[in-house]
PDB file of C-alpha atoms in Angstrom:
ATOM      1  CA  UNK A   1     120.249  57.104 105.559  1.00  0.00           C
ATOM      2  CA  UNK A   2     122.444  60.507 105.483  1.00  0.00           C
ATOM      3  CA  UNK A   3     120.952  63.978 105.556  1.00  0.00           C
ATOM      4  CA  UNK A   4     121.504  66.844 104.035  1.00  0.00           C
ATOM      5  CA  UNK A   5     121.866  69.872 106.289  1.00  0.00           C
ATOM      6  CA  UNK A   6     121.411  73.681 105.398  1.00  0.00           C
ATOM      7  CA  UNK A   7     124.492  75.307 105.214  1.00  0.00           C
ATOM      8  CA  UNK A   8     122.913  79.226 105.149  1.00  0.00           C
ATOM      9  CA  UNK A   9     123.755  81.850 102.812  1.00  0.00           C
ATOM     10  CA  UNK A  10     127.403  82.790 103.246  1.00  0.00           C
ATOM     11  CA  UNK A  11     128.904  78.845 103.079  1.00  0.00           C
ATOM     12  CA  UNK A  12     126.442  78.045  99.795  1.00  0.00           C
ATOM     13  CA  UNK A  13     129.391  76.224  98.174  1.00  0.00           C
ATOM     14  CA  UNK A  14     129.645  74.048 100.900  1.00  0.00           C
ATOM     15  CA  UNK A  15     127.399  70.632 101.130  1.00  0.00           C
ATOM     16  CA  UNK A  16     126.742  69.067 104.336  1.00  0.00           C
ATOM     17  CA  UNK A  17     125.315  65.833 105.263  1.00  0.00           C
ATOM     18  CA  UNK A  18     124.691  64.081 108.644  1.00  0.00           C
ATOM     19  CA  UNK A  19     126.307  60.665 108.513  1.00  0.00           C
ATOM     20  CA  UNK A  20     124.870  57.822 110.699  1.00  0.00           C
ATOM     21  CA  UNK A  21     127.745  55.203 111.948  1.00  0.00           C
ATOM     22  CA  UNK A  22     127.007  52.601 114.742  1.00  0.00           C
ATOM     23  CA  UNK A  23     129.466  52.786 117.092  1.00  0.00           C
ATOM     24  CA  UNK A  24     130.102  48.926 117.580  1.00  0.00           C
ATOM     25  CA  UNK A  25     129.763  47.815 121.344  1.00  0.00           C
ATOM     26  CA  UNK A  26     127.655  49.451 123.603  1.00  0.00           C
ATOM     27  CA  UNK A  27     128.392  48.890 127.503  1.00  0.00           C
ATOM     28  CA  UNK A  28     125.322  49.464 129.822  1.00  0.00           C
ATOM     29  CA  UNK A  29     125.190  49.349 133.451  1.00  0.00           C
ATOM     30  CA  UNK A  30     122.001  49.551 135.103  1.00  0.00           C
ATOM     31  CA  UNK A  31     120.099  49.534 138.914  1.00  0.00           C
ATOM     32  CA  UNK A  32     118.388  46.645 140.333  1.00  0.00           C
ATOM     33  CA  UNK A  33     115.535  48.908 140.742  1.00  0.00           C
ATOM     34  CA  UNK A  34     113.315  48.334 137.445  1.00  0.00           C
ATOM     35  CA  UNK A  35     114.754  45.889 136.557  1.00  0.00           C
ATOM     36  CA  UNK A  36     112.995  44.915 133.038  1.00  0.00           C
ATOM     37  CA  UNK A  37     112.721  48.834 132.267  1.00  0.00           C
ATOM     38  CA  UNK A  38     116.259  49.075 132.844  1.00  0.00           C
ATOM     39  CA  UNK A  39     117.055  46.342 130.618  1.00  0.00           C
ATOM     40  CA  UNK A  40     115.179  47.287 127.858  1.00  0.00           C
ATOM     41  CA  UNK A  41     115.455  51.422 127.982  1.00  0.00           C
ATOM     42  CA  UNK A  42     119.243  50.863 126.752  1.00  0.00           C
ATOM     43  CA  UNK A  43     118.962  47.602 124.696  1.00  0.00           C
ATOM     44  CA  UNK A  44     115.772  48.998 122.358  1.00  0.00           C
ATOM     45  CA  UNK A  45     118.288  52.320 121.717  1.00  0.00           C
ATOM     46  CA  UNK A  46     121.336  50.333 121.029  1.00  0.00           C
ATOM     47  CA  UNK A  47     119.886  47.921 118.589  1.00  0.00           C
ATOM     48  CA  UNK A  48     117.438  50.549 117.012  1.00  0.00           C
ATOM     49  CA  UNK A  49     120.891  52.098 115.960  1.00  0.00           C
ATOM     50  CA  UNK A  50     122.422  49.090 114.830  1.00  0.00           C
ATOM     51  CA  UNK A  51     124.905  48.608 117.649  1.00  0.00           C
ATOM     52  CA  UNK A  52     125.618  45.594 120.066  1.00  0.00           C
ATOM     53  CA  UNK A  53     125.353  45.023 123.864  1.00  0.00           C
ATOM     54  CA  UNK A  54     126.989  44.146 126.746  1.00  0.00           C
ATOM     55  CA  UNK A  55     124.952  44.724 129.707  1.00  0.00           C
ATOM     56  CA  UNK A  56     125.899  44.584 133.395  1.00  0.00           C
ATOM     57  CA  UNK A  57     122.484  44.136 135.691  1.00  0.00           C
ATOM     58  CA  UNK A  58     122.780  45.213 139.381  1.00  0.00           C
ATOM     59  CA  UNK A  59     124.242  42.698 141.797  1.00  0.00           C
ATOM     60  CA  UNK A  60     120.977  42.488 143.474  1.00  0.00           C
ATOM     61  CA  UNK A  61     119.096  42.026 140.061  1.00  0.00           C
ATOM     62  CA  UNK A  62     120.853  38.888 138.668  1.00  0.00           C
ATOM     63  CA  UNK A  63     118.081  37.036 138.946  1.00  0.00           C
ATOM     64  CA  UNK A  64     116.330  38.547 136.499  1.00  0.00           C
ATOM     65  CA  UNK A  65     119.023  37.816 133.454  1.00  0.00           C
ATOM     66  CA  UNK A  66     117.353  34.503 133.492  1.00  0.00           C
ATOM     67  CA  UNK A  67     113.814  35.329 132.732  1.00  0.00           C
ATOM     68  CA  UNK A  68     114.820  38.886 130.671  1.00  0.00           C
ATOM     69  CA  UNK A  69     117.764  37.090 128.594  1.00  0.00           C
ATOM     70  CA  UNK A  70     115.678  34.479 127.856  1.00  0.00           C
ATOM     71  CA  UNK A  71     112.311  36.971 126.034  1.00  0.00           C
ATOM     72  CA  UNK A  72     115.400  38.909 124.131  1.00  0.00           C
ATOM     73  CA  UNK A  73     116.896  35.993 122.898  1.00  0.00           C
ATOM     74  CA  UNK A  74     113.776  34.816 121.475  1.00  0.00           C
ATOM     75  CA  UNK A  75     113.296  38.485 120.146  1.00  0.00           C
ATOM     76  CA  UNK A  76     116.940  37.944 118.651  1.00  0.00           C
ATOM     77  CA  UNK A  77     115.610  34.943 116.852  1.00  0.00           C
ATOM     78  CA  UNK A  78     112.386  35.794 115.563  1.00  0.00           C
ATOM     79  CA  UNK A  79     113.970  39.036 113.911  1.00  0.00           C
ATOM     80  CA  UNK A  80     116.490  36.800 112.284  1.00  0.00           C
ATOM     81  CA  UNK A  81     119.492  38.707 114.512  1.00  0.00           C
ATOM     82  CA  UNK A  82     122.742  37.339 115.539  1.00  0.00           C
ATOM     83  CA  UNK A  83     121.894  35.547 118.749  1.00  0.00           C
ATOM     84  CA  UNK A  84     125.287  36.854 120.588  1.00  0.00           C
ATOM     85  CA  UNK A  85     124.054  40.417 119.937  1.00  0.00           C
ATOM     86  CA  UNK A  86     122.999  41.183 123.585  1.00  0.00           C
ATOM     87  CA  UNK A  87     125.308  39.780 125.761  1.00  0.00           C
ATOM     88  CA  UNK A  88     124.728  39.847 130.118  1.00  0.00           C
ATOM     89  CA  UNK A  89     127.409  39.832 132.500  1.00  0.00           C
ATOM     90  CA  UNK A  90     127.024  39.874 136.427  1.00  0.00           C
ATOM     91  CA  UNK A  91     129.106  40.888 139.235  1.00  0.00           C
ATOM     92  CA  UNK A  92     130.600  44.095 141.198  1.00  0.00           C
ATOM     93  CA  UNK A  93     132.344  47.219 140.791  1.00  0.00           C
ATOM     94  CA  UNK A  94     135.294  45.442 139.274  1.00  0.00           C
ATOM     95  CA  UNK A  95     133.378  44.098 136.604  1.00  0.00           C
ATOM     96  CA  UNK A  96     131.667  47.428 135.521  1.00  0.00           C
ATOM     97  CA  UNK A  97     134.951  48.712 135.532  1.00  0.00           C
ATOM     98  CA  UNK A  98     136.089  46.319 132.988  1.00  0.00           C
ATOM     99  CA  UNK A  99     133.463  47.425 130.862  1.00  0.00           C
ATOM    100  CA  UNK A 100     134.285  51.229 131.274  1.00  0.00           C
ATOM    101  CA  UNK A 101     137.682  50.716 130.463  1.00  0.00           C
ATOM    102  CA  UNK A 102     137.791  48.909 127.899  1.00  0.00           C
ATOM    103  CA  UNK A 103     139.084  50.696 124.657  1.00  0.00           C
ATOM    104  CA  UNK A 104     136.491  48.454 122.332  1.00  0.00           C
ATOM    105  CA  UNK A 105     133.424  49.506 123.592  1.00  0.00           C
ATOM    106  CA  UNK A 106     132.195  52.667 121.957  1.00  0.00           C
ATOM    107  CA  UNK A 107     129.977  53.913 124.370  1.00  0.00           C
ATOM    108  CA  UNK A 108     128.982  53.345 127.856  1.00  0.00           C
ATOM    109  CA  UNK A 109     125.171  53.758 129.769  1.00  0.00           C
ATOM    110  CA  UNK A 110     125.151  54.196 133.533  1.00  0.00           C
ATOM    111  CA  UNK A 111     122.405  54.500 135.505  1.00  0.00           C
ATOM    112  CA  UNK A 112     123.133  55.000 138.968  1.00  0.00           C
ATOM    113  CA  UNK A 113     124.357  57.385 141.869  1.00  0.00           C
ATOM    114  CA  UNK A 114     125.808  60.643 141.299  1.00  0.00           C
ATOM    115  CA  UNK A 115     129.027  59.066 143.261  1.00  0.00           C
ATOM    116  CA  UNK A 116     129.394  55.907 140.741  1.00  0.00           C
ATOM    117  CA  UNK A 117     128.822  58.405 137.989  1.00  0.00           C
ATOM    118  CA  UNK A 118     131.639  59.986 138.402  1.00  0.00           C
ATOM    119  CA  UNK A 119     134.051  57.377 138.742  1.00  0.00           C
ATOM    120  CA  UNK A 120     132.765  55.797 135.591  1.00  0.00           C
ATOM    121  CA  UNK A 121     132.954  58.899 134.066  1.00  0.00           C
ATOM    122  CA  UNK A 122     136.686  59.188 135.163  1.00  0.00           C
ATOM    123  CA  UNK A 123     137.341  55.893 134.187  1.00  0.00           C
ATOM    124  CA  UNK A 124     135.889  56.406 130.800  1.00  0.00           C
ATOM    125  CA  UNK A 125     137.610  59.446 129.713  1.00  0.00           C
ATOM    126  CA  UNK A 126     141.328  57.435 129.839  1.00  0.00           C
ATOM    127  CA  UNK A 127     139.895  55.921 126.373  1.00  0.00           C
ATOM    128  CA  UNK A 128     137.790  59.241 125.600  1.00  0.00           C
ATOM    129  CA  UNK A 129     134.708  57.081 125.584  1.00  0.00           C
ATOM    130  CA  UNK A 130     131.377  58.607 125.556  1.00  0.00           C
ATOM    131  CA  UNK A 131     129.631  58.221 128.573  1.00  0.00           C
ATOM    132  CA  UNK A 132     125.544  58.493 128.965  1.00  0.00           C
ATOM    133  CA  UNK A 133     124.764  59.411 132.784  1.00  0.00           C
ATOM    134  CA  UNK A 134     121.271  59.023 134.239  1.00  0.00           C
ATOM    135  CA  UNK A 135     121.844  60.110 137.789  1.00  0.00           C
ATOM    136  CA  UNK A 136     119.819  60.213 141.000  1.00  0.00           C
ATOM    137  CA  UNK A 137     119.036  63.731 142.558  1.00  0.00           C
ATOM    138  CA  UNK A 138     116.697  65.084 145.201  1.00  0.00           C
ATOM    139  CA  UNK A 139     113.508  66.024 142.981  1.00  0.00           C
ATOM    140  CA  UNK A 140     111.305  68.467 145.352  1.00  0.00           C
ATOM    141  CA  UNK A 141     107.752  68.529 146.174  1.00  0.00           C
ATOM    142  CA  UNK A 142     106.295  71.749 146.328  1.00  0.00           C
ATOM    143  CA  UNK A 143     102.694  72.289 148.329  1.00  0.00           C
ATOM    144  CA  UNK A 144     101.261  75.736 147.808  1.00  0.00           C
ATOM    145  CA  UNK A 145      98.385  77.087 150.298  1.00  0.00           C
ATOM    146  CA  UNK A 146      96.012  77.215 147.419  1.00  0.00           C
ATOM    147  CA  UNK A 147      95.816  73.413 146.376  1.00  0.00           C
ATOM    148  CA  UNK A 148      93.602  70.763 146.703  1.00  0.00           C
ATOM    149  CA  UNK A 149      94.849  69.061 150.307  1.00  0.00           C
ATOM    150  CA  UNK A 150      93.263  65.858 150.025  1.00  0.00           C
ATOM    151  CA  UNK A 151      94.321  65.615 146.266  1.00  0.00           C
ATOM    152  CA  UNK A 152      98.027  66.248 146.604  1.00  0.00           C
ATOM    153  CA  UNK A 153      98.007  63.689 149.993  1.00  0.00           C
ATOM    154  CA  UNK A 154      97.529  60.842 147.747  1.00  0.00           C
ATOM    155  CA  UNK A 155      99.587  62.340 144.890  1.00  0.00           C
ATOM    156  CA  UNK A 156     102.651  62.660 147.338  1.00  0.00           C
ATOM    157  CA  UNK A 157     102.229  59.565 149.283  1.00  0.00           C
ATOM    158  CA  UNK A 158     101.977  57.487 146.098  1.00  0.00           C
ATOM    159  CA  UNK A 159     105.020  59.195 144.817  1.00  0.00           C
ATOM    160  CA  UNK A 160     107.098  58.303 148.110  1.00  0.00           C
ATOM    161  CA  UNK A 161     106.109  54.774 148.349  1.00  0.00           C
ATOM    162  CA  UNK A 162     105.919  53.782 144.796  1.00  0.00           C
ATOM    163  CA  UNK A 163     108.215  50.896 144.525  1.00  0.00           C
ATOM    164  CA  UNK A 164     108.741  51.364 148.352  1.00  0.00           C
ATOM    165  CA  UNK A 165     110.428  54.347 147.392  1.00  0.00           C
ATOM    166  CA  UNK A 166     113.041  52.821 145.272  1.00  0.00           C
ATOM    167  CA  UNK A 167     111.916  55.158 142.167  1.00  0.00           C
ATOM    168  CA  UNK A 168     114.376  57.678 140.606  1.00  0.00           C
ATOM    169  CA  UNK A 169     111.865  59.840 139.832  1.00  0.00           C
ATOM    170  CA  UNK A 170     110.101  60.319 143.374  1.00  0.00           C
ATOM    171  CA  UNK A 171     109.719  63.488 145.133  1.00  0.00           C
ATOM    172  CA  UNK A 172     112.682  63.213 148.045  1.00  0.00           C
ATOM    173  CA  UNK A 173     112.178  66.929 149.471  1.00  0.00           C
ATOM    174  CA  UNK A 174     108.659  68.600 150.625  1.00  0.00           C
ATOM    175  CA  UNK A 175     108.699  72.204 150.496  1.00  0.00           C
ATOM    176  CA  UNK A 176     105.159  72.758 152.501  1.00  0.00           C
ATOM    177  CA  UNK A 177     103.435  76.614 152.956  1.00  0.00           C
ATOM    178  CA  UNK A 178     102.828  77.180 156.172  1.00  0.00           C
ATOM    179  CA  UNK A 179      99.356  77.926 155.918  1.00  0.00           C
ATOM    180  CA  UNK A 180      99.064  74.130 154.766  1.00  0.00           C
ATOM    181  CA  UNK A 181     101.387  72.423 156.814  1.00  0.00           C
ATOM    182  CA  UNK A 182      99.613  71.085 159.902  1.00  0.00           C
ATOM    183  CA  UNK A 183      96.511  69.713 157.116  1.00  0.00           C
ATOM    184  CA  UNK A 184      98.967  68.560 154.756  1.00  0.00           C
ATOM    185  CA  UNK A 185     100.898  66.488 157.852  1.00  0.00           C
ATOM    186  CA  UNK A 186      98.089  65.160 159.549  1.00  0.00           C
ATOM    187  CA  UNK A 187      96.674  63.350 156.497  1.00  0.00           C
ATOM    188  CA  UNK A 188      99.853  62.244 155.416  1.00  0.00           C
ATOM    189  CA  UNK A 189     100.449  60.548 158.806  1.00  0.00           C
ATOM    190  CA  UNK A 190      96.447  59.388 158.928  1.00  0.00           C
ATOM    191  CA  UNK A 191      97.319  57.425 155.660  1.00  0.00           C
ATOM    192  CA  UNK A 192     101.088  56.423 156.746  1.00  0.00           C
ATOM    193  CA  UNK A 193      99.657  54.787 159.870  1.00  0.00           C
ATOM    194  CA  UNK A 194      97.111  52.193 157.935  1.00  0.00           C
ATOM    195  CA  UNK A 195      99.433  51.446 155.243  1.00  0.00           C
ATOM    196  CA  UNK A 196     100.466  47.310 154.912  1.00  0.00           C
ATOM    197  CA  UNK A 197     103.502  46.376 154.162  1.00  0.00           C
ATOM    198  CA  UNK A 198     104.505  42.853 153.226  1.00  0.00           C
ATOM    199  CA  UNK A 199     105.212  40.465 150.517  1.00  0.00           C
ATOM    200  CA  UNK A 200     103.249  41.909 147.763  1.00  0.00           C
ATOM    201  CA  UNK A 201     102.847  38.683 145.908  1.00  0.00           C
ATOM    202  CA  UNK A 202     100.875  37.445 149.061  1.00  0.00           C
ATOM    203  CA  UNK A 203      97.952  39.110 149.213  1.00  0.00           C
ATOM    204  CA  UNK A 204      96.268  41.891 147.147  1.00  0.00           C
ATOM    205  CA  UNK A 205      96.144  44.509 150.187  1.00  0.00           C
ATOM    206  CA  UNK A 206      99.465  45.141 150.813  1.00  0.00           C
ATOM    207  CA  UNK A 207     100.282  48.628 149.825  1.00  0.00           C
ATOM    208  CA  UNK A 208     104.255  48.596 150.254  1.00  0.00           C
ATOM    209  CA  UNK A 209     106.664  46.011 149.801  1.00  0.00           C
ATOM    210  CA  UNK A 210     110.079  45.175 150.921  1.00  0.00           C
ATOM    211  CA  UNK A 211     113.605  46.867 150.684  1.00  0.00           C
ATOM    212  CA  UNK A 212     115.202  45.226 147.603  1.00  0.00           C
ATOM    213  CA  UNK A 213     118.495  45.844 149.050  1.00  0.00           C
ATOM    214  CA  UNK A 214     118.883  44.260 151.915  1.00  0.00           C
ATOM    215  CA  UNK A 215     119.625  44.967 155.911  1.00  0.00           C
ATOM    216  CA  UNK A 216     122.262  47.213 155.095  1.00  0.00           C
ATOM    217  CA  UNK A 217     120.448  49.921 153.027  1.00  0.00           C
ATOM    218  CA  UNK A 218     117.866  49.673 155.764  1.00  0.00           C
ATOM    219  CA  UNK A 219     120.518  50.174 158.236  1.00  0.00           C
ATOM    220  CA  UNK A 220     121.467  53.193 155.871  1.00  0.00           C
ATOM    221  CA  UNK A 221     117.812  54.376 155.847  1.00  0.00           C
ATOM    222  CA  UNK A 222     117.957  54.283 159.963  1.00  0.00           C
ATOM    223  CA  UNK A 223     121.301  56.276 160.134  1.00  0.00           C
ATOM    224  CA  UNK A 224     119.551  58.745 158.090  1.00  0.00           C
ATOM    225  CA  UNK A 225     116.561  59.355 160.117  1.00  0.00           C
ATOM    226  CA  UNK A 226     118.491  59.299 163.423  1.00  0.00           C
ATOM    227  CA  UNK A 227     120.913  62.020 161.710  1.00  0.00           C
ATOM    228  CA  UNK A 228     118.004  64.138 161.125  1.00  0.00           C
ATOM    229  CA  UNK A 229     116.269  63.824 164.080  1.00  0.00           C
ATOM    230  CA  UNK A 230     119.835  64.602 165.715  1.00  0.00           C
ATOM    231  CA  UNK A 231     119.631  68.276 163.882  1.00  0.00           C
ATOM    232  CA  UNK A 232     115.799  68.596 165.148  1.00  0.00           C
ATOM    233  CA  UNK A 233     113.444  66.759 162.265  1.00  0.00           C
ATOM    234  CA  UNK A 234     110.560  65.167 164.195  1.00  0.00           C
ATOM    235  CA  UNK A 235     109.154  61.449 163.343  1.00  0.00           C
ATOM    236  CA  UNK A 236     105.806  61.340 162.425  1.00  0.00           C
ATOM    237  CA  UNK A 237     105.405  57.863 161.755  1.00  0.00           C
ATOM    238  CA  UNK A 238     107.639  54.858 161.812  1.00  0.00           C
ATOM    239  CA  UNK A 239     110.822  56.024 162.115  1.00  0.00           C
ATOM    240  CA  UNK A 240     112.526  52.570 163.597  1.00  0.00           C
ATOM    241  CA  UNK A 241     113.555  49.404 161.952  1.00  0.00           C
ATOM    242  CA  UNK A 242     111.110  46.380 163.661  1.00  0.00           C
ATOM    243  CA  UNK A 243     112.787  44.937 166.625  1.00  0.00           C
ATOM    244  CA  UNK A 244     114.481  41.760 165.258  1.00  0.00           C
ATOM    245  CA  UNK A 245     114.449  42.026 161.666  1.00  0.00           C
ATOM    246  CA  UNK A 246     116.324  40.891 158.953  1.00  0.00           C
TER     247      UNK A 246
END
């Protein structure tokens, strides 16, 4: 439904109207890690606004296509929808990049790395397609001198680990008062060293999970830590990757 806009005193012979037109094909291009809310963040907006979509799930998320694809189908169905509206495809950068350039998709949804933003961001603009960016940053933690120690342990060690620490939104930098510091560490570490990690399907007390990605982002995660500790960090807790793991 259009509507009318207020056009203000000196243009009153004008009329103005806001125009809704779906843009056709949506392309999104999503994480592996939420998978369903990364699915259905981008599919409820397209449809909602009468477009179509093709979607492109993480390489390391394909799995889920099978269980997701088969709920929005069945969506598709009960609505009375075309059941080719949502459309999955799988596969690597190449395949993304089909999607980006393509000159019949009318938008495109990445969620992803500042790096892989900007090439798809490049690679859009050859077409001048519009290009939605959700990017990861470094979101800081801030502990002030005056706060509640034992409150913000748990609020800051839940935010780190959540989803083993494969969350967008979790705090990445700590920005601790010195008057703070030494209480705020040493109950971070006292809670560090009894957490349980493990399959979290097989048994109710294990507090962290696995790496979705693999040996080499835990590789990644070790060069980190030894770059840091090269420029004078100190570990803690942990700090190693087990001897002989996969």
């Amino acid at each position: 439904k259009d509507e009318p806009r207020d056009v203000g005193a000196l243009m009153m012979m004008k009329k103005v109207h806001v125009k809704f037109v779906p843009l056709g094909v949506i392309a999104g291009i999503v994480p592996w890690n939420y998978p369903f809310h990364n699915v259905f963040n981008p599919l409820v907006a397209t449809l909602m606004s009468g477009n179509a979509l093709v979607l492109k799930v993480s390489e390391y998320a394909s799995w889920s296509i099978d269980y997701y694809g088969k709920i929005i189908n069945e969506c598709l169905a009960a609505a009375g929808a075309p059941p080719d509206l949502v459309q999955f495809v799988v596969g690597y950068g190449p395949t993304g990049n089909s999607l980006v350039t393509n000159p019949k998709v009318g938008k495109i949804i990445f969620v992803g790395s500042p790096g892989v933003g900007v090439k798809v961001m490049e690679a859009a603009a050859a077409n001048l397609t519009p290009v939605v960016l959700e990017l990861g940053g470094k979101d800081p933690f801030v502990v002030c001198e005056d706060t509640d120690i034992d409150g913000v342990v748990q609020t800051a060690c839940r935010g780190v680990w959540q989803n083993m620490g494969q969350n967008c939104a979790g705090p990445e930098r700590f920005f601790v008062y010195e008057g703070c510091y030494q209480e705020f560490t040493d109950k971070v570490v006292k809670i560090v060293s009894q957490m349980r990690q493990g399959p979290p399907l097989e048994s109710a007390c294990t507090d962290a999970g696995g790496i979705c990605m693999g040996s080499r982002q835990m590789e990644h995660y070790q060069m980190l830590v030894d770059d840091a500790v090269s420029k004078g960090a100190k570990v803690l807790a942990g700090g190693a990757l087990p001897v002989g793991s996969d």
